[in-house]
Amino acid sequence: MKKILAATFFFTFIFYNHIKAQTQTITELRFPYKPGYTLKLAGTSTVYAQDGSTVVDTSVTEYYIDKDVTLKGKRWVNFHSKSISKDTTLLYDSPLRVDETGMSWFEANQEKGKKNITQAIKLPLSQGATWNTYTDGKPAVCSCLSTHTFVNTSKGDIEAFCVQTLVALKKTKTYTYYLKVVEFYNQDIGKVGYSCYYYFELPNGRVINSFDLKETLLDYGFFNK
């Protein structure tokens, strides 16, 4: 594990290449999301303190599809996920569906009663397209930043398309607390890059960072568990 974590530093500081604007429309998704499939991403997490200092840690996330599930007559696959940082290991399950409408998911352990299905990708997908959905039960806006770019990973530069999700987690008179997620997908692999940013935005437009996580592809394939 130490060797894996050390190897992530090189490409996490290089991170994502510049997003290329190229006109094309994506009409189908070909992700190999079937039971037995594993994705491993690695990178860094950063915590921003009130005094302006930061704490940077290594981060590894493993996604493993352990089974098919049927919900309301439709087939979903269950993403069993493990997120590992220095002092914390988080386990969670997310049923995910890929079909002619795009890609949707929800957290299996989410509080009941919430509008919990997230339309992460909506087809057809073209650069500049936007759509409304829900994340953690809250209204979110998704947008396609690019349909053709490259992500620098331990497997080399991988062609991908890029989707952003923005959600206001909390609003008060003095600030709005946002979550912004930027994800990169390759048609033959699935998720190859991931960044999330938690930050406060003040009424005057000032942004105060709280936490961010940046990971890129480390390994993928069908493995026996």
PDB file of C-alpha atoms in Angstrom:
ATOM      1  CA  MET A   1       0.000   0.000   0.000  1.00  0.00           C
ATOM      2  CA  LYS A   2       2.829   2.441   0.814  1.00  0.00           C
ATOM      3  CA  LYS A   3       4.294   1.932  -2.660  1.00  0.00           C
ATOM      4  CA  ILE A   4       0.901   2.607  -4.251  1.00  0.00           C
ATOM      5  CA  LEU A   5       0.405   5.788  -2.256  1.00  0.00           C
ATOM      6  CA  ALA A   6       3.911   7.048  -3.036  1.00  0.00           C
ATOM      7  CA  ALA A   7       3.368   6.464  -6.742  1.00  0.00           C
ATOM      8  CA  THR A   8       0.306   8.700  -6.731  1.00  0.00           C
ATOM      9  CA  PHE A   9       2.212  11.878  -5.864  1.00  0.00           C
ATOM     10  CA  PHE A  10       3.844  12.190  -9.273  1.00  0.00           C
ATOM     11  CA  PHE A  11       0.693  12.369 -11.345  1.00  0.00           C
ATOM     12  CA  THR A  12      -1.549  14.079  -8.778  1.00  0.00           C
ATOM     13  CA  PHE A  13       0.569  17.233  -8.976  1.00  0.00           C
ATOM     14  CA  ILE A  14       0.506  17.105 -12.775  1.00  0.00           C
ATOM     15  CA  PHE A  15      -3.177  16.241 -12.704  1.00  0.00           C
ATOM     16  CA  TYR A  16      -5.554  17.088 -15.523  1.00  0.00           C
ATOM     17  CA  ASN A  17      -4.483  18.375 -18.897  1.00  0.00           C
ATOM     18  CA  HIS A  18      -6.206  21.417 -20.302  1.00  0.00           C
ATOM     19  CA  ILE A  19      -9.780  20.677 -21.416  1.00  0.00           C
ATOM     20  CA  LYS A  20      -9.979  20.756 -25.193  1.00  0.00           C
ATOM     21  CA  ALA A  21     -13.031  22.221 -26.860  1.00  0.00           C
ATOM     22  CA  GLN A  22     -14.044  19.911 -29.663  1.00  0.00           C
ATOM     23  CA  THR A  23     -17.510  19.647 -31.128  1.00  0.00           C
ATOM     24  CA  GLN A  24     -19.065  16.187 -30.827  1.00  0.00           C
ATOM     25  CA  THR A  25     -22.149  14.642 -29.295  1.00  0.00           C
ATOM     26  CA  ILE A  26     -22.142  11.494 -27.157  1.00  0.00           C
ATOM     27  CA  THR A  27     -25.253   9.398 -27.762  1.00  0.00           C
ATOM     28  CA  GLU A  28     -24.412   6.234 -25.802  1.00  0.00           C
ATOM     29  CA  LEU A  29     -22.316   5.066 -22.856  1.00  0.00           C
ATOM     30  CA  ARG A  30     -20.157   1.965 -23.145  1.00  0.00           C
ATOM     31  CA  PHE A  31     -18.759   1.693 -19.602  1.00  0.00           C
ATOM     32  CA  PRO A  32     -17.869  -1.932 -18.658  1.00  0.00           C
ATOM     33  CA  TYR A  33     -19.882  -1.709 -15.461  1.00  0.00           C
ATOM     34  CA  LYS A  34     -20.659  -5.364 -14.662  1.00  0.00           C
ATOM     35  CA  PRO A  35     -20.208  -7.524 -11.542  1.00  0.00           C
ATOM     36  CA  GLY A  36     -16.524  -8.158 -10.875  1.00  0.00           C
ATOM     37  CA  TYR A  37     -15.344  -4.833 -12.295  1.00  0.00           C
ATOM     38  CA  THR A  38     -12.982  -2.723 -10.177  1.00  0.00           C
ATOM     39  CA  LEU A  39     -11.813   0.868 -10.486  1.00  0.00           C
ATOM     40  CA  LYS A  40      -9.013   2.275  -8.309  1.00  0.00           C
ATOM     41  CA  LEU A  41      -8.315   6.000  -8.181  1.00  0.00           C
ATOM     42  CA  ALA A  42      -5.638   7.739  -6.135  1.00  0.00           C
ATOM     43  CA  GLY A  43      -4.553  11.279  -5.374  1.00  0.00           C
ATOM     44  CA  THR A  44      -4.648  13.818  -2.559  1.00  0.00           C
ATOM     45  CA  SER A  45      -7.092  15.447  -0.171  1.00  0.00           C
ATOM     46  CA  THR A  46      -6.646  18.955   1.234  1.00  0.00           C
ATOM     47  CA  VAL A  47      -8.205  20.432   4.363  1.00  0.00           C
ATOM     48  CA  TYR A  48      -8.165  24.235   4.645  1.00  0.00           C
ATOM     49  CA  ALA A  49      -7.915  25.662   8.171  1.00  0.00           C
ATOM     50  CA  GLN A  50      -9.308  29.026   9.269  1.00  0.00           C
ATOM     51  CA  ASP A  51      -5.798  30.414   9.767  1.00  0.00           C
ATOM     52  CA  GLY A  52      -4.990  29.800   6.099  1.00  0.00           C
ATOM     53  CA  SER A  53      -2.895  26.672   6.627  1.00  0.00           C
ATOM     54  CA  THR A  54      -3.610  23.414   4.813  1.00  0.00           C
ATOM     55  CA  VAL A  55      -3.265  19.734   5.611  1.00  0.00           C
ATOM     56  CA  VAL A  56      -2.590  17.540   2.574  1.00  0.00           C
ATOM     57  CA  ASP A  57      -3.025  13.778   2.717  1.00  0.00           C
ATOM     58  CA  THR A  58      -2.938  10.884   0.267  1.00  0.00           C
ATOM     59  CA  SER A  59      -6.234   9.388  -0.830  1.00  0.00           C
ATOM     60  CA  VAL A  60      -7.245   6.111  -2.506  1.00  0.00           C
ATOM     61  CA  THR A  61     -10.746   5.126  -3.599  1.00  0.00           C
ATOM     62  CA  GLU A  62     -11.697   1.648  -4.764  1.00  0.00           C
ATOM     63  CA  TYR A  63     -14.975   0.986  -6.562  1.00  0.00           C
ATOM     64  CA  TYR A  64     -16.010  -2.659  -6.856  1.00  0.00           C
ATOM     65  CA  ILE A  65     -19.201  -3.865  -8.546  1.00  0.00           C
ATOM     66  CA  ASP A  66     -20.215  -6.778  -6.376  1.00  0.00           C
ATOM     67  CA  LYS A  67     -23.665  -7.608  -7.767  1.00  0.00           C
ATOM     68  CA  ASP A  68     -26.636  -6.786  -9.964  1.00  0.00           C
ATOM     69  CA  VAL A  69     -29.775  -5.493  -8.282  1.00  0.00           C
ATOM     70  CA  THR A  70     -33.302  -5.096  -9.645  1.00  0.00           C
ATOM     71  CA  LEU A  71     -35.245  -2.026  -8.582  1.00  0.00           C
ATOM     72  CA  LYS A  72     -38.734  -1.304  -9.943  1.00  0.00           C
ATOM     73  CA  GLY A  73     -38.159  -3.720 -12.784  1.00  0.00           C
ATOM     74  CA  LYS A  74     -34.872  -2.125 -13.915  1.00  0.00           C
ATOM     75  CA  ARG A  75     -31.335  -3.500 -13.664  1.00  0.00           C
ATOM     76  CA  TRP A  76     -28.794  -1.621 -11.585  1.00  0.00           C
ATOM     77  CA  VAL A  77     -25.286  -2.606 -10.537  1.00  0.00           C
ATOM     78  CA  ASN A  78     -24.112  -2.028  -6.996  1.00  0.00           C
ATOM     79  CA  PHE A  79     -20.912  -0.026  -6.576  1.00  0.00           C
ATOM     80  CA  HIS A  80     -19.318  -1.066  -3.288  1.00  0.00           C
ATOM     81  CA  SER A  81     -16.887   1.732  -2.539  1.00  0.00           C
ATOM     82  CA  LYS A  82     -13.987   2.091  -0.139  1.00  0.00           C
ATOM     83  CA  SER A  83     -12.365   5.481   0.434  1.00  0.00           C
ATOM     84  CA  ILE A  84      -9.036   5.411   2.285  1.00  0.00           C
ATOM     85  CA  SER A  85      -7.116   8.359   3.720  1.00  0.00           C
ATOM     86  CA  LYS A  86      -4.510   8.560   6.483  1.00  0.00           C
ATOM     87  CA  ASP A  87      -6.870   8.254   9.444  1.00  0.00           C
ATOM     88  CA  THR A  88     -10.196   7.295   7.880  1.00  0.00           C
ATOM     89  CA  THR A  89     -11.711   4.467   5.858  1.00  0.00           C
ATOM     90  CA  LEU A  90     -15.245   4.996   4.546  1.00  0.00           C
ATOM     91  CA  LEU A  91     -17.439   2.233   3.114  1.00  0.00           C
ATOM     92  CA  TYR A  92     -20.609   2.905   1.169  1.00  0.00           C
ATOM     93  CA  ASP A  93     -22.837   1.361  -1.506  1.00  0.00           C
ATOM     94  CA  SER A  94     -24.255   3.119  -4.552  1.00  0.00           C
ATOM     95  CA  PRO A  95     -26.644   1.405  -6.969  1.00  0.00           C
ATOM     96  CA  LEU A  96     -25.855   2.723 -10.452  1.00  0.00           C
ATOM     97  CA  ARG A  97     -27.686   2.402 -13.773  1.00  0.00           C
ATOM     98  CA  VAL A  98     -26.440   3.007 -17.321  1.00  0.00           C
ATOM     99  CA  ASP A  99     -29.056   3.037 -20.081  1.00  0.00           C
ATOM    100  CA  GLU A 100     -30.259   5.024 -23.084  1.00  0.00           C
ATOM    101  CA  THR A 101     -30.965   8.071 -20.879  1.00  0.00           C
ATOM    102  CA  GLY A 102     -27.419   8.240 -19.489  1.00  0.00           C
ATOM    103  CA  MET A 103     -26.126   7.309 -16.032  1.00  0.00           C
ATOM    104  CA  SER A 104     -27.966   7.556 -12.698  1.00  0.00           C
ATOM    105  CA  TRP A 105     -26.997   6.579  -9.158  1.00  0.00           C
ATOM    106  CA  PHE A 106     -28.015   6.978  -5.546  1.00  0.00           C
ATOM    107  CA  GLU A 107     -26.572   6.237  -2.124  1.00  0.00           C
ATOM    108  CA  ALA A 108     -28.106   3.051  -0.793  1.00  0.00           C
ATOM    109  CA  ASN A 109     -27.782   4.232   2.816  1.00  0.00           C
ATOM    110  CA  GLN A 110     -29.250   7.677   2.175  1.00  0.00           C
ATOM    111  CA  GLU A 111     -31.999   8.909   4.463  1.00  0.00           C
ATOM    112  CA  LYS A 112     -35.430   7.718   3.342  1.00  0.00           C
ATOM    113  CA  GLY A 113     -37.792  10.291   1.884  1.00  0.00           C
ATOM    114  CA  LYS A 114     -35.110  12.257   0.075  1.00  0.00           C
ATOM    115  CA  LYS A 115     -35.163  12.759  -3.669  1.00  0.00           C
ATOM    116  CA  ASN A 116     -32.011  10.738  -3.886  1.00  0.00           C
ATOM    117  CA  ILE A 117     -31.515   9.737  -7.549  1.00  0.00           C
ATOM    118  CA  THR A 118     -28.748  11.691  -9.262  1.00  0.00           C
ATOM    119  CA  GLN A 119     -28.776  11.927 -13.066  1.00  0.00           C
ATOM    120  CA  ALA A 120     -24.986  12.142 -13.312  1.00  0.00           C
ATOM    121  CA  ILE A 121     -24.864  11.970 -17.119  1.00  0.00           C
ATOM    122  CA  LYS A 122     -27.755  12.836 -19.412  1.00  0.00           C
ATOM    123  CA  LEU A 123     -27.803  11.734 -23.046  1.00  0.00           C
ATOM    124  CA  PRO A 124     -27.366  13.008 -25.656  1.00  0.00           C
ATOM    125  CA  LEU A 125     -24.343  14.809 -24.205  1.00  0.00           C
ATOM    126  CA  SER A 126     -22.692  17.780 -25.867  1.00  0.00           C
ATOM    127  CA  GLN A 127     -20.350  20.457 -24.604  1.00  0.00           C
ATOM    128  CA  GLY A 128     -22.286  23.188 -22.794  1.00  0.00           C
ATOM    129  CA  ALA A 129     -25.344  21.014 -22.120  1.00  0.00           C
ATOM    130  CA  THR A 130     -26.919  21.471 -18.671  1.00  0.00           C
ATOM    131  CA  TRP A 131     -29.612  19.640 -16.723  1.00  0.00           C
ATOM    132  CA  ASN A 132     -31.189  19.694 -13.271  1.00  0.00           C
ATOM    133  CA  THR A 133     -31.012  16.796 -10.841  1.00  0.00           C
ATOM    134  CA  TYR A 134     -30.628  16.038  -7.125  1.00  0.00           C
ATOM    135  CA  THR A 135     -27.545  15.274  -5.045  1.00  0.00           C
ATOM    136  CA  ASP A 136     -27.937  14.220  -1.413  1.00  0.00           C
ATOM    137  CA  GLY A 137     -31.591  15.147  -1.712  1.00  0.00           C
ATOM    138  CA  LYS A 138     -30.805  18.735  -2.728  1.00  0.00           C
ATOM    139  CA  PRO A 139     -31.304  20.412  -6.113  1.00  0.00           C
ATOM    140  CA  ALA A 140     -28.172  20.275  -8.250  1.00  0.00           C
ATOM    141  CA  VAL A 141     -27.145  21.554 -11.672  1.00  0.00           C
ATOM    142  CA  CYS A 142     -25.015  19.400 -13.958  1.00  0.00           C
ATOM    143  CA  SER A 143     -23.151  20.612 -17.020  1.00  0.00           C
ATOM    144  CA  CYS A 144     -20.899  19.093 -19.652  1.00  0.00           C
ATOM    145  CA  LEU A 145     -17.588  20.971 -19.650  1.00  0.00           C
ATOM    146  CA  SER A 146     -16.087  18.996 -22.528  1.00  0.00           C
ATOM    147  CA  THR A 147     -16.794  15.956 -24.677  1.00  0.00           C
ATOM    148  CA  HIS A 148     -13.127  15.536 -25.584  1.00  0.00           C
ATOM    149  CA  THR A 149     -10.167  16.047 -23.278  1.00  0.00           C
ATOM    150  CA  PHE A 150      -7.318  14.024 -21.788  1.00  0.00           C
ATOM    151  CA  VAL A 151      -6.596  13.023 -18.189  1.00  0.00           C
ATOM    152  CA  ASN A 152      -3.026  12.386 -17.048  1.00  0.00           C
ATOM    153  CA  THR A 153      -2.981   9.129 -15.032  1.00  0.00           C
ATOM    154  CA  SER A 154      -0.589   6.389 -13.985  1.00  0.00           C
ATOM    155  CA  LYS A 155      -1.855   4.525 -17.072  1.00  0.00           C
ATOM    156  CA  GLY A 156      -0.859   7.418 -19.343  1.00  0.00           C
ATOM    157  CA  ASP A 157      -2.945  10.156 -20.943  1.00  0.00           C
ATOM    158  CA  ILE A 158      -6.497   8.852 -21.307  1.00  0.00           C
ATOM    159  CA  GLU A 159      -9.175  10.360 -23.551  1.00  0.00           C
ATOM    160  CA  ALA A 160     -12.264  11.402 -21.617  1.00  0.00           C
ATOM    161  CA  PHE A 161     -15.322  13.612 -21.396  1.00  0.00           C
ATOM    162  CA  CYS A 162     -15.983  15.878 -18.433  1.00  0.00           C
ATOM    163  CA  VAL A 163     -19.136  16.566 -16.394  1.00  0.00           C
ATOM    164  CA  GLN A 164     -19.576  18.991 -13.490  1.00  0.00           C
ATOM    165  CA  THR A 165     -22.182  18.853 -10.705  1.00  0.00           C
ATOM    166  CA  LEU A 166     -22.853  21.884  -8.495  1.00  0.00           C
ATOM    167  CA  VAL A 167     -25.078  21.818  -5.405  1.00  0.00           C
ATOM    168  CA  ALA A 168     -25.724  24.318  -2.619  1.00  0.00           C
ATOM    169  CA  LEU A 169     -25.568  22.205   0.547  1.00  0.00           C
ATOM    170  CA  LYS A 170     -26.528  25.004   2.925  1.00  0.00           C
ATOM    171  CA  LYS A 171     -27.656  28.621   2.611  1.00  0.00           C
ATOM    172  CA  THR A 172     -27.641  31.267   5.338  1.00  0.00           C
ATOM    173  CA  LYS A 173     -27.682  35.070   5.398  1.00  0.00           C
ATOM    174  CA  THR A 174     -23.906  35.162   5.662  1.00  0.00           C
ATOM    175  CA  TYR A 175     -22.769  32.405   3.280  1.00  0.00           C
ATOM    176  CA  THR A 176     -23.688  29.591   0.897  1.00  0.00           C
ATOM    177  CA  TYR A 177     -21.896  26.282   1.334  1.00  0.00           C
ATOM    178  CA  TYR A 178     -21.270  24.586  -2.028  1.00  0.00           C
ATOM    179  CA  LEU A 179     -20.143  21.207  -3.283  1.00  0.00           C
ATOM    180  CA  LYS A 180     -18.692  21.129  -6.797  1.00  0.00           C
ATOM    181  CA  VAL A 181     -17.823  17.774  -8.353  1.00  0.00           C
ATOM    182  CA  VAL A 182     -15.898  17.420 -11.620  1.00  0.00           C
ATOM    183  CA  GLU A 183     -15.731  13.913 -13.118  1.00  0.00           C
ATOM    184  CA  PHE A 184     -13.893  12.533 -16.138  1.00  0.00           C
ATOM    185  CA  TYR A 185     -15.087   9.414 -17.973  1.00  0.00           C
ATOM    186  CA  ASN A 186     -13.560   7.189 -20.634  1.00  0.00           C
ATOM    187  CA  GLN A 187     -15.997   5.085 -22.670  1.00  0.00           C
ATOM    188  CA  ASP A 188     -13.955   1.871 -22.314  1.00  0.00           C
ATOM    189  CA  ILE A 189     -13.002   2.284 -18.636  1.00  0.00           C
ATOM    190  CA  GLY A 190     -15.571   4.463 -16.892  1.00  0.00           C
ATOM    191  CA  LYS A 191     -14.458   7.026 -14.315  1.00  0.00           C
ATOM    192  CA  VAL A 192     -10.801   7.994 -14.814  1.00  0.00           C
ATOM    193  CA  GLY A 193     -10.641  11.263 -12.867  1.00  0.00           C
ATOM    194  CA  TYR A 194     -12.521  12.877 -10.007  1.00  0.00           C
ATOM    195  CA  SER A 195     -12.342  16.154  -8.106  1.00  0.00           C
ATOM    196  CA  CYS A 196     -14.665  17.513  -5.452  1.00  0.00           C
ATOM    197  CA  TYR A 197     -14.517  20.931  -3.829  1.00  0.00           C
ATOM    198  CA  TYR A 198     -16.330  22.098  -0.685  1.00  0.00           C
ATOM    199  CA  TYR A 199     -16.301  25.862  -0.211  1.00  0.00           C
ATOM    200  CA  PHE A 200     -18.126  28.842   1.279  1.00  0.00           C
ATOM    201  CA  GLU A 201     -19.248  31.717  -0.917  1.00  0.00           C
ATOM    202  CA  LEU A 202     -19.925  35.035   0.807  1.00  0.00           C
ATOM    203  CA  PRO A 203     -22.473  37.643  -0.379  1.00  0.00           C
ATOM    204  CA  ASN A 204     -19.630  39.780  -1.790  1.00  0.00           C
ATOM    205  CA  GLY A 205     -18.492  36.872  -3.980  1.00  0.00           C
ATOM    206  CA  ARG A 206     -15.496  35.914  -1.851  1.00  0.00           C
ATOM    207  CA  VAL A 207     -14.773  32.174  -1.807  1.00  0.00           C
ATOM    208  CA  ILE A 208     -13.348  30.383   1.230  1.00  0.00           C
ATOM    209  CA  ASN A 209     -12.126  26.851   0.558  1.00  0.00           C
ATOM    210  CA  SER A 210     -13.012  24.137   3.042  1.00  0.00           C
ATOM    211  CA  PHE A 211     -11.943  20.787   1.576  1.00  0.00           C
ATOM    212  CA  ASP A 212     -11.017  19.280  -1.765  1.00  0.00           C
ATOM    213  CA  LEU A 213     -10.211  15.836  -3.104  1.00  0.00           C
ATOM    214  CA  LYS A 214      -8.475  15.075  -6.414  1.00  0.00           C
ATOM    215  CA  GLU A 215      -7.937  11.568  -7.744  1.00  0.00           C
ATOM    216  CA  THR A 216      -7.040   9.945 -11.063  1.00  0.00           C
ATOM    217  CA  LEU A 217      -7.033   6.376 -12.331  1.00  0.00           C
ATOM    218  CA  LEU A 218      -4.587   3.981 -10.695  1.00  0.00           C
ATOM    219  CA  ASP A 219      -5.868   0.606 -11.937  1.00  0.00           C
ATOM    220  CA  TYR A 220      -8.943  -1.081 -13.398  1.00  0.00           C
ATOM    221  CA  GLY A 221     -10.210  -4.437 -14.630  1.00  0.00           C
ATOM    222  CA  PHE A 222     -12.136  -7.555 -13.668  1.00  0.00           C
ATOM    223  CA  PHE A 223     -10.744  -9.150 -10.532  1.00  0.00           C
ATOM    224  CA  ASN A 224     -11.865 -11.965  -8.269  1.00  0.00           C
ATOM    225  CA  LYS A 225     -12.698 -10.872  -4.734  1.00  0.00           C
TER     226      LYS A 225
END
